[in-house]
Structures are given as structure tokens and as C-alpha cells.
CSV table of C-alpha atoms in Angstrom, one decimal:
chain,number,residue,atom,x,y,z
Q,12,ASP,CA,18.9,-6.0,5.8
Q,13,ALA,CA,18.3,-3.9,2.7
Q,14,GLY,CA,14.5,-4.3,3.0
Q,15,VAL,CA,12.3,-5.5,0.2
Q,16,ILE,CA,14.1,-5.2,-3.1
Q,17,GLN,CA,12.4,-4.7,-6.5
Q,18,SER,CA,13.7,-4.6,-10.0
Q,19,PRO,CA,13.6,-2.9,-12.3
Q,20,ARG,CA,12.8,0.5,-10.7
Q,21,HIS,CA,11.6,1.8,-14.0
Q,22,GLU,CA,10.3,0.0,-17.1
Q,23,VAL,CA,9.2,1.5,-20.4
Q,24,THR,CA,7.9,-0.9,-23.0
Q,25,GLU,CA,5.6,-1.0,-26.0
Q,26,MET,CA,2.1,-2.4,-26.1
Q,27,GLY,CA,2.1,-6.1,-26.7
Q,28,GLN,CA,5.5,-6.8,-25.1
Q,29,GLU,CA,6.0,-9.1,-22.1
Q,30,VAL,CA,7.0,-7.4,-18.8
Q,31,THR,CA,8.5,-9.2,-15.8
Q,32,LEU,CA,8.7,-7.5,-12.4
Q,33,ARG,CA,10.9,-9.0,-9.7
Q,34,CYS,CA,10.8,-8.9,-5.9
Q,35,LYS,CA,13.0,-10.2,-3.2
Q,36,PRO,CA,11.3,-10.1,0.2
Q,37,ILE,CA,12.9,-9.5,3.6
Q,38,SER,CA,14.7,-12.6,4.8
Q,39,GLY,CA,12.4,-14.6,7.2
Q,40,HIS,CA,9.2,-13.1,5.9
Q,41,ASN,CA,6.9,-15.7,4.5
Q,42,SER,CA,4.0,-13.5,3.4
Q,43,LEU,CA,4.4,-11.6,0.1
Q,44,PHE,CA,2.0,-9.2,-1.5
Q,45,TRP,CA,1.9,-7.6,-5.0
Q,46,TYR,CA,0.1,-4.2,-5.3
Q,47,ARG,CA,-0.7,-1.9,-8.1
Q,48,GLN,CA,-0.9,1.9,-7.5
Q,49,THR,CA,-2.6,4.3,-9.8
Q,50,MET,CA,-4.0,7.8,-9.4
Q,51,MET,CA,-7.5,6.7,-10.2
Q,52,ARG,CA,-7.7,3.5,-8.1
Q,53,GLY,CA,-5.2,4.0,-5.4
Q,54,LEU,CA,-3.5,0.9,-4.0
Q,55,GLU,CA,-4.9,-2.4,-5.2
Q,56,LEU,CA,-3.9,-5.8,-3.9
Q,57,LEU,CA,-3.2,-8.1,-6.8
Q,58,ILE,CA,-2.1,-11.3,-5.2
Q,59,TYR,CA,-1.0,-12.6,-1.8
Q,60,PHE,CA,1.5,-15.5,-1.2
Q,61,ASN,CA,2.0,-17.4,2.1
Q,62,ASN,CA,4.9,-19.8,2.3
Q,63,ASN,CA,5.4,-19.4,-1.5
Q,64,VAL,CA,1.8,-20.5,-2.2
Q,65,PRO,CA,-0.7,-18.2,-3.8
Q,66,ILE,CA,-3.5,-17.7,-1.3
Q,67,ASP,CA,-5.6,-15.0,-2.9
Q,68,ASP,CA,-5.3,-13.9,-6.5
Q,69,SER,CA,-8.7,-12.3,-6.8
Q,70,GLY,CA,-7.2,-9.0,-7.4
Q,71,MET,CA,-5.3,-10.0,-10.5
Q,72,PRO,CA,-7.1,-8.0,-13.2
Q,73,GLU,CA,-7.1,-10.6,-16.0
Q,74,ASP,CA,-5.3,-13.6,-17.5
Q,75,ARG,CA,-2.6,-11.4,-18.9
Q,76,PHE,CA,-1.3,-11.1,-15.4
Q,77,SER,CA,0.5,-14.0,-13.6
Q,78,ALA,CA,2.6,-14.2,-10.5
Q,79,LYS,CA,5.0,-16.9,-9.2
Q,80,MET,CA,7.0,-17.4,-6.1
Q,81,PRO,CA,9.4,-20.3,-6.8
Q,82,ASN,CA,11.1,-19.9,-3.4
Q,83,ALA,CA,11.0,-17.9,-0.2
Q,84,SER,CA,13.4,-15.3,-1.5
Q,85,PHE,CA,12.0,-14.5,-5.0
Q,86,SER,CA,8.8,-13.6,-6.7
Q,87,THR,CA,7.8,-12.4,-10.2
Q,88,LEU,CA,4.8,-10.6,-11.6
Q,89,LYS,CA,4.5,-11.0,-15.3
Q,90,ILE,CA,2.2,-9.2,-17.8
Q,91,GLN,CA,1.9,-10.7,-21.2
Q,92,PRO,CA,0.9,-9.0,-23.4
Q,93,SER,CA,1.2,-5.6,-21.8
Q,94,GLU,CA,-1.3,-2.7,-22.6
Q,95,PRO,CA,-1.1,1.0,-21.9
Q,96,ARG,CA,-3.7,0.7,-19.2
Q,97,ASP,CA,-1.3,-1.4,-17.2
Q,98,SER,CA,0.9,1.7,-16.7
Q,99,ALA,CA,1.2,2.1,-12.9
Q,100,VAL,CA,3.6,1.7,-10.0
Q,101,TYR,CA,3.8,-1.9,-8.9
Q,102,PHE,CA,4.8,-2.5,-5.2
Q,103,CYS,CA,5.8,-5.7,-3.6
Q,104,ALA,CA,5.5,-6.0,0.2
Q,105,SER,CA,6.4,-8.7,2.7
Q,106,SER,CA,5.6,-9.5,6.3
Q,107,PHE,CA,5.9,-12.1,9.0
Q,108,PRO,CA,2.8,-14.4,9.3
Q,109,GLY,CA,0.4,-13.0,11.7
Q,110,TYR,CA,2.5,-9.9,12.1
Q,111,ASN,CA,0.5,-7.0,10.9
Q,112,GLU,CA,3.0,-4.6,9.5
Q,113,GLN,CA,3.9,-4.9,5.9
Q,114,PHE,CA,7.3,-3.8,4.6
Q,115,PHE,CA,7.1,-2.3,1.1
Q,116,GLY,CA,9.7,-2.2,-1.7
Q,117,PRO,CA,10.5,0.9,-3.6
Q,118,GLY,CA,8.2,0.0,-6.4
Q,119,THR,CA,8.5,-0.4,-10.2
Q,120,ARG,CA,7.2,2.4,-12.3
Q,121,LEU,CA,5.8,0.7,-15.5
Q,122,THR,CA,5.0,2.7,-18.6
Q,123,VAL,CA,3.4,0.9,-21.5
Q,124,LEU,CA,3.4,3.0,-24.7
W,14,ALA,CA,-16.4,-8.3,3.3
W,15,GLN,CA,-14.0,-5.7,4.5
W,16,ARG,CA,-13.7,-2.2,3.2
W,17,VAL,CA,-11.8,1.0,3.9
W,18,THR,CA,-13.1,4.4,2.8
W,19,GLN,CA,-11.0,7.5,2.7
W,20,PRO,CA,-13.5,10.1,1.5
W,21,GLU,CA,-11.0,12.9,0.7
W,22,LYS,CA,-8.6,12.4,-2.2
W,23,LEU,CA,-6.9,15.7,-1.4
W,24,LEU,CA,-6.5,17.7,1.7
W,25,SER,CA,-4.8,21.1,1.5
W,26,VAL,CA,-3.8,23.1,4.6
W,27,PHE,CA,-1.4,25.8,5.7
W,28,LYS,CA,1.5,25.2,8.0
W,29,GLY,CA,0.5,25.2,11.6
W,30,ALA,CA,-3.1,24.4,10.9
W,31,PRO,CA,-4.8,21.2,12.4
W,32,VAL,CA,-5.1,18.2,10.2
W,33,GLU,CA,-7.6,15.4,10.2
W,34,LEU,CA,-7.5,12.6,7.6
W,35,LYS,CA,-10.6,10.6,7.6
W,36,CYS,CA,-10.9,6.8,7.5
W,37,ASN,CA,-14.0,4.7,7.9
W,38,TYR,CA,-14.0,1.0,7.7
W,39,SER,CA,-16.4,-1.9,7.3
W,40,TYR,CA,-15.7,-5.2,9.0
W,41,SER,CA,-17.8,-7.6,10.9
W,42,GLY,CA,-15.2,-8.7,13.4
W,43,SER,CA,-12.5,-7.0,15.4
W,44,PRO,CA,-10.2,-5.1,13.1
W,45,GLU,CA,-6.6,-4.2,13.2
W,46,LEU,CA,-6.1,-0.7,11.7
W,47,PHE,CA,-3.0,1.1,10.4
W,48,TRP,CA,-1.9,4.3,8.8
W,49,TYR,CA,0.8,4.1,6.1
W,50,VAL,CA,2.6,7.1,4.7
W,51,GLN,CA,4.2,7.6,1.3
W,52,TYR,CA,6.5,10.6,0.8
W,53,SER,CA,7.1,11.8,-2.7
W,54,ARG,CA,8.4,8.9,-4.9
W,55,GLN,CA,9.3,6.8,-1.8
W,56,ARG,CA,8.1,3.5,-0.6
W,57,LEU,CA,5.1,3.2,1.7
W,58,GLN,CA,6.0,2.9,5.3
W,59,LEU,CA,4.0,2.2,8.4
W,60,LEU,CA,3.1,5.4,10.3
W,61,LEU,CA,1.1,4.0,13.2
W,62,ARG,CA,-1.2,1.2,14.2
W,63,HIS,CA,-4.2,1.4,16.5
W,64,ILE,CA,-3.0,-1.3,19.0
W,65,SER,CA,0.1,0.6,20.0
W,66,ARG,CA,-1.8,3.8,20.7
W,67,GLU,CA,1.3,5.8,20.1
W,68,SER,CA,2.0,9.2,18.6
W,69,ILE,CA,4.4,9.2,15.6
W,70,LYS,CA,5.7,12.5,14.2
W,71,GLY,CA,2.9,14.3,16.1
W,72,PHE,CA,0.2,12.2,14.5
W,73,THR,CA,-2.4,10.2,16.5
W,74,ALA,CA,-5.3,8.0,15.5
W,75,ASP,CA,-8.0,6.6,17.7
W,76,LEU,CA,-10.1,3.7,16.8
W,77,ASN,CA,-13.8,4.5,17.3
W,78,LYS,CA,-15.7,1.2,16.9
W,79,GLY,CA,-19.1,2.9,17.3
W,80,GLU,CA,-18.5,5.1,14.3
W,81,THR,CA,-16.2,2.5,12.6
W,82,SER,CA,-13.6,5.2,12.1
W,83,PHE,CA,-9.9,5.6,12.5
W,84,HIS,CA,-9.1,9.2,11.7
W,85,LEU,CA,-5.6,10.5,11.6
W,86,LYS,CA,-5.0,13.8,13.4
W,87,LYS,CA,-2.2,16.2,14.0
W,88,PRO,CA,-2.7,19.5,15.8
W,89,PHE,CA,-0.1,21.6,13.9
W,90,ALA,CA,0.8,20.5,10.4
W,91,GLN,CA,4.3,20.9,9.1
W,92,GLU,CA,5.5,21.2,5.4
W,93,GLU,CA,7.3,17.9,5.7
W,94,ASP,CA,4.0,16.2,6.4
W,95,SER,CA,3.1,16.6,2.8
W,96,ALA,CA,2.6,13.0,1.5
W,97,MET,CA,0.1,10.4,0.6
W,98,TYR,CA,-1.6,8.7,3.5
W,99,TYR,CA,-3.2,5.3,3.3
W,100,CYS,CA,-5.5,3.8,5.9
W,101,ALA,CA,-5.4,0.0,6.0
W,102,LEU,CA,-7.4,-2.7,7.7
W,103,LYS,CA,-6.3,-6.2,8.5
W,104,GLY,CA,-9.5,-8.2,9.3
W,105,SER,CA,-9.1,-11.6,7.9
W,106,TYR,CA,-5.8,-12.8,6.5
W,107,ILE,CA,-5.2,-10.0,4.0
W,108,PRO,CA,-5.0,-6.3,4.3
W,109,THR,CA,-7.3,-3.8,2.6
W,110,PHE,CA,-6.1,-0.3,1.8
W,111,GLY,CA,-8.2,2.8,1.3
W,112,ARG,CA,-7.6,4.8,-1.9
W,113,GLY,CA,-5.4,7.3,-0.1
W,114,THR,CA,-5.5,11.0,0.8
W,115,SER,CA,-2.9,13.3,-0.5
W,116,LEU,CA,-2.0,15.9,2.1
W,117,ILE,CA,-0.4,19.1,1.0
W,118,VAL,CA,0.9,21.5,3.6
W,119,HIS,CA,1.5,25.0,2.3
W,120,PRO,CA,4.1,27.3,3.9
């Protein structure tokens, strides 16, 4: 298994543009997490899915952020419109339910100019 | 509410020196605690978890419920240990991560 796959690995965009980040979890995992990593705030949980259903989205910063998981093998995190303060590394992670270890993807480094 | 505190943003030591990365937690129940490591521009990966009571790459961590701590220790630091270290707690159904400690080991 290739592990958790994220795309793109790097994204540079201009303020106001829509950004879509993609994640493919490890096959068989049915818990999926989106995190944002910055120097100032460290690793922040944005949203958690279980069996494709959003369970906790309290970490989503504002309405500009949305996440979907249409099936067990794919999730997206969308920012519309993007702002420079959204610049960060966004990680996706997956795990088995009740199994405590999370497996992280390589991250998407987002730069909003 | 569950919370993880890593008081040091940066820890700088010389090769061969002992290392202790601090982690304190707040949780009313019985927690599951982990240390994750992130080497430069790589993905986070699990380093160790308290229930397994193992030593990985020379690192150990003991859960102290009285002090609500889970400090990560290594007796002799190596240059390849330079990385970002995150302490994490899984209390309820979601994990909580600390802000991370950047460990730099100088030659």
C-alpha cells in the first residue's frame, strides 16, 4: 500500500482563488482527518470523518473552508475564496476505527499570494 | 475538554547529550498517549505509544498519571534525531496534538 496519498504536493495561488486539496486514505481505513500545520499554531485538527460522515468540524476556521468525503477512498478540502493567512501545510491522515495510530499523508504545501 | 501542552517550541542540544521533550496533558478519563515525529519535510509518523511501553530509536516515554505527563526521553541524542516532535492524546474519539517541539541536535 502506498500509504495516504495527497495531491497536489504544492499549490501556489492568488488571493481570492478557489483551492481544492485531495486525499486518498489507506484502503480499509474508515476514519479520516484533515489537519493544518503552521509555525505559529502547530498542528490543528480541521475536520474528522468516520465512515464518510463528518463527525467533528469544529476546527474548520470559517465558512470559506469546506470538506467532503463522497466515498471511502476519497476526500477533498476546499477553500473558497483563499486568503494569504491560509498559507500552511495541510495534512490528511487515516486510521482504523478504534485503532489509535494515525497514518499521515505527505501534506500539501499551500501558498496564497 | 482534552488538552496537550508542549511547553518548549525549540530544544537545542549537542550530540551525545540527554534529551527530554516535555508533554503534559489534561483529560478527565483514561488517556491514550502518543509521540509522533516529523523529519524535515516528511510526513508525520508514529514514534511510540504509551500502551506498548517500548523503546524506539532509543526513545522512551513513561505515562505519569499523577503528574499528567508523558515526557519523551533519550539518554544520548544523535544528529539524526533532529526533527519536530508532537505529543498526542486520544481521549474521546478524536486526537489532540500539542504544538510540537523542534529538536535540534548539533554535532
